Coordinates of C-alpha atoms in Angstrom, one line a residue:
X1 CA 0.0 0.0 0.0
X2 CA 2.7 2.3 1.0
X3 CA 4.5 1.4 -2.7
X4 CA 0.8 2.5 -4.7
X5 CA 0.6 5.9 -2.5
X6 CA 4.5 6.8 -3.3
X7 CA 3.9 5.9 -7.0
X8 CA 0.8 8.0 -7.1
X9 CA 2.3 10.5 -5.0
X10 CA 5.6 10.8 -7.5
X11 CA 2.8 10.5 -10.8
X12 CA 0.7 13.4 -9.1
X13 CA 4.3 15.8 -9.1
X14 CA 5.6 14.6 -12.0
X15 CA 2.1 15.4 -14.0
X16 CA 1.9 19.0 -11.4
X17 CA 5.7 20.1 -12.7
X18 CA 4.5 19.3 -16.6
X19 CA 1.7 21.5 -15.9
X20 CA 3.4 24.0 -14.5
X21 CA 6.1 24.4 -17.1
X22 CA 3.5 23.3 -20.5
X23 CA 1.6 26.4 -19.4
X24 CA 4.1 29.5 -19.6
X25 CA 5.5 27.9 -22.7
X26 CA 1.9 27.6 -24.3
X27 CA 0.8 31.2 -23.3
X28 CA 4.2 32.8 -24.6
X29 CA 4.8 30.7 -27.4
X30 CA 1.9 31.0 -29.2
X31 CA 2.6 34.2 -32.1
X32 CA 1.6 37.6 -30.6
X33 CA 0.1 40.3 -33.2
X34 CA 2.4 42.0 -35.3
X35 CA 0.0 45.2 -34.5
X36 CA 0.4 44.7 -30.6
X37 CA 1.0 48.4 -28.9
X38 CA 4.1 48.5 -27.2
X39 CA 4.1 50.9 -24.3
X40 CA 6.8 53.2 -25.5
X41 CA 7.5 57.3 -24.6
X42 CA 8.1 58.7 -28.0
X43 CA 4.8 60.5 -29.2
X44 CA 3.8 60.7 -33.1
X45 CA 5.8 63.7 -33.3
X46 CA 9.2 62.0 -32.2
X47 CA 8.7 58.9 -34.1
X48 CA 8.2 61.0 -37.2
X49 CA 11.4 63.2 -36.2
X50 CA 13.5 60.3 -35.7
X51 CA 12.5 58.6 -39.2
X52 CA 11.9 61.9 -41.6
X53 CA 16.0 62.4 -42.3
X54 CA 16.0 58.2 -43.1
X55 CA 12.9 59.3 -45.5
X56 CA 14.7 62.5 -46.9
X57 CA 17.1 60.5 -48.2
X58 CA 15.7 57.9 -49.8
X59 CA 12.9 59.9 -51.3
X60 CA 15.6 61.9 -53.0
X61 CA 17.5 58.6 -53.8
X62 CA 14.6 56.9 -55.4
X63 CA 12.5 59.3 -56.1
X64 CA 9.5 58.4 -53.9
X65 CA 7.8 61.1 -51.9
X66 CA 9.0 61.3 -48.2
X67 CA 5.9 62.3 -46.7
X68 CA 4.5 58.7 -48.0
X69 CA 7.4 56.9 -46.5
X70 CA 6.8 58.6 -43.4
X71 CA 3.0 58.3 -43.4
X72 CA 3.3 54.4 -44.3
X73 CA 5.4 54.0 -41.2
X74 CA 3.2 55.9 -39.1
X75 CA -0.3 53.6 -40.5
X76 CA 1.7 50.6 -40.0
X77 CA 3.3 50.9 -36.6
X78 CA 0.5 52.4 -35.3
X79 CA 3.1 55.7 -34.4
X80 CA 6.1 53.8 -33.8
X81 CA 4.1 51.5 -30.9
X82 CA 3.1 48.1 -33.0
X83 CA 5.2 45.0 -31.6
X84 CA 6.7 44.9 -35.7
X85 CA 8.0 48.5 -35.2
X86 CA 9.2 48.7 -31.7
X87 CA 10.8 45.3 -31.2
X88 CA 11.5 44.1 -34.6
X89 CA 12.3 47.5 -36.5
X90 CA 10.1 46.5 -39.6
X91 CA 8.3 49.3 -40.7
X92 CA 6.4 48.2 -43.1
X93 CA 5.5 45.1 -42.2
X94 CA 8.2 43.2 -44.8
X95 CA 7.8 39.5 -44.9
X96 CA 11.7 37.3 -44.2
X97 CA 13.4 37.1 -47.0
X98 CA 15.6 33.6 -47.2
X99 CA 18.1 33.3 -45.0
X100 CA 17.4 36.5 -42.7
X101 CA 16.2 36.7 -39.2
X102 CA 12.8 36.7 -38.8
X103 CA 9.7 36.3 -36.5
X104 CA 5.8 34.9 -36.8
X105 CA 3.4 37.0 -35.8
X106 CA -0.2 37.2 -36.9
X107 CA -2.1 39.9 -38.6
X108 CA -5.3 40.8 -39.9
X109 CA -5.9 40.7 -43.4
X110 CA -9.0 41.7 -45.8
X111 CA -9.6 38.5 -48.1
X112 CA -12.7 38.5 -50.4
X113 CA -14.0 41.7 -48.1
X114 CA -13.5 39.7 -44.9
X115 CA -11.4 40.4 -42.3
X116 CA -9.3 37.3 -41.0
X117 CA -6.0 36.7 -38.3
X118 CA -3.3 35.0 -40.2
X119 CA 0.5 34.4 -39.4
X120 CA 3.2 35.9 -40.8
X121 CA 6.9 35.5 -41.0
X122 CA 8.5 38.9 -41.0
X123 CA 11.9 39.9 -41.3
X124 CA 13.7 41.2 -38.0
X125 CA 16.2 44.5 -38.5
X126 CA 18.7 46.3 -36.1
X127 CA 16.8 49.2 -36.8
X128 CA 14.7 51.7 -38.4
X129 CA 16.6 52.7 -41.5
X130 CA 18.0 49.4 -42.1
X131 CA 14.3 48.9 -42.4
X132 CA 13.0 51.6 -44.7
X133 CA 16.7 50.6 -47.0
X134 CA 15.4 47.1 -47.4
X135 CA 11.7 48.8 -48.2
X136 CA 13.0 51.1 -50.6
X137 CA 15.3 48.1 -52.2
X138 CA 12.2 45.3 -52.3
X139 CA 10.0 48.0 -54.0
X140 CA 12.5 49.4 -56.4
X141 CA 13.0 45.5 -57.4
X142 CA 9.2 45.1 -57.8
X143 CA 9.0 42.6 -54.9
X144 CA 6.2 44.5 -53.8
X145 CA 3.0 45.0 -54.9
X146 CA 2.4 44.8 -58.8
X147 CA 5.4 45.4 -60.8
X148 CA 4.2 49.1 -62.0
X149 CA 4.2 50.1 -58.3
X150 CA 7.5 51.6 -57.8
X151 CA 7.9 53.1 -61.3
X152 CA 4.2 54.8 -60.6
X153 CA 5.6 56.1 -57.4
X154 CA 8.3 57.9 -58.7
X155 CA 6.5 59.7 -60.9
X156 CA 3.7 60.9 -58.9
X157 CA 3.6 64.6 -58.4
X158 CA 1.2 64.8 -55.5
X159 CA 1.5 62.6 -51.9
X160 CA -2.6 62.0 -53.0
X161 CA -1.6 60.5 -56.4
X162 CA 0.9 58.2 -54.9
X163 CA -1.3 57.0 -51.9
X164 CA -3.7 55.7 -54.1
X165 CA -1.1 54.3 -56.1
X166 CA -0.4 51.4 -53.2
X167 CA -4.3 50.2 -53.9
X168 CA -4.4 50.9 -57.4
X169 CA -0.8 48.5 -57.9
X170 CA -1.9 45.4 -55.6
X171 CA 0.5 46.8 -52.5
X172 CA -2.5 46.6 -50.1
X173 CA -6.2 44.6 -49.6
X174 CA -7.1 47.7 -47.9
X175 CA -9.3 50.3 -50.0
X176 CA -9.1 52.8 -47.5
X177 CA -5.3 52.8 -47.5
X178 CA -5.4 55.8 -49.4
X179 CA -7.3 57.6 -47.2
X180 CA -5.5 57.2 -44.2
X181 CA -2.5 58.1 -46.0
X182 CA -3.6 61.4 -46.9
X183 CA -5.3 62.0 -43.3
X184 CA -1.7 61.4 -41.5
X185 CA 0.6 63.4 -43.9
X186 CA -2.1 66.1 -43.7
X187 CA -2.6 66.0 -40.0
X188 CA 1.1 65.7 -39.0
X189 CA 1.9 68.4 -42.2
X190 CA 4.4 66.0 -43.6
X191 CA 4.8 67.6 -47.1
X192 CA 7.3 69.8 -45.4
X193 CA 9.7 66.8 -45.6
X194 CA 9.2 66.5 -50.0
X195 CA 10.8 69.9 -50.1
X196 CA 14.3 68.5 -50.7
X197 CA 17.1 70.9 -49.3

């Protein structure tokens, strides 16, 4: 008798240990959202400081508008607070590329007008310009969107034209992408940063 309550004693901690570890590694390891907020201290205004020179630079390299750069950047991290943005330094929510590092996260995408949560594997950068570099490289190379995206970019004279370019081309599910575009480079005045010095 003393031998079956021992046994079942030992089976009751072995099975109260594999609990106990099964259940932090269940809760953590499942993928977060890419589009978490991250508690962070930089407001809109920072965020968009820190990132306009990065912007200036490759708008004037490649021809693209700055104040789109910046506005994508601010739509997709949510201001610089998404999980993507503040932990991962993807901007722009740029899927791995082979052999990089990378994380899964889910996000919500618009499919046949529905909304639905699907994983992701996005790339992983050091930081914020090495992030917006890769963007402008992947969408020069048409590895974004349709291939008539970057060259219709380019060539846009107004921040409205190329905002609805990003539907228009296939970058985006989202038929309001435009929209919010233009509402963030207008509220935050961000066709300061096209006037190249």
């Amino acid at each position: 008798m003393k031998r079956r309550l021992s046994f079942l004693g030992t089976l009751l901690i072995t099975v109260c240990v594999i609990i106990s570890l099964l259940i932090p590694l269940l809760l953590n390891g499942a993928p977060k959202s890419a589009n978490q907020l991250v508690k962070t201290s930089d407001s809109s205004a920072i965020f968009i400081k820190k990132i306009a020179p990065e912007a200036q630079k490759l708008g004037k390299s490649y021809g693209v508008m700055p104040s789109v750069l910046i506005a994508q950047a601010l739509l997709e991290t949510d201001s610089g607070r998404t999980l993507l943005g503040v932990k991962y330094h993807n901007l722009y929510h740029l899927p791995a590329s082979e052999g990089n590092r990378r994380v899964v996260l889910w996000t919500t995408e618009v499919k046949d007008g529905k909304e639905q949560n699907v994983e992701r594997s996005y790339q992983v950068y050091s930081t914020w310009s090495e992030s917006m570099a890769d963007y402008m490289t992947r969408l020069k190379a048409n590895k974004l969107g349709d291939e008539m995206l970057y060259t219709r970019l380019a060539t846009a004279k107004t921040y409205k034209e190329a905002s609805a370019i990003f539907y228009q081309e296939g970058y985006t599910t989202s038929s309001d992408y435009a929209g919010r575009l233009i509402a963030l480079i207008e509220k935050h005045q961000l066709e300061q940063y096209d006037k190249q010095k």
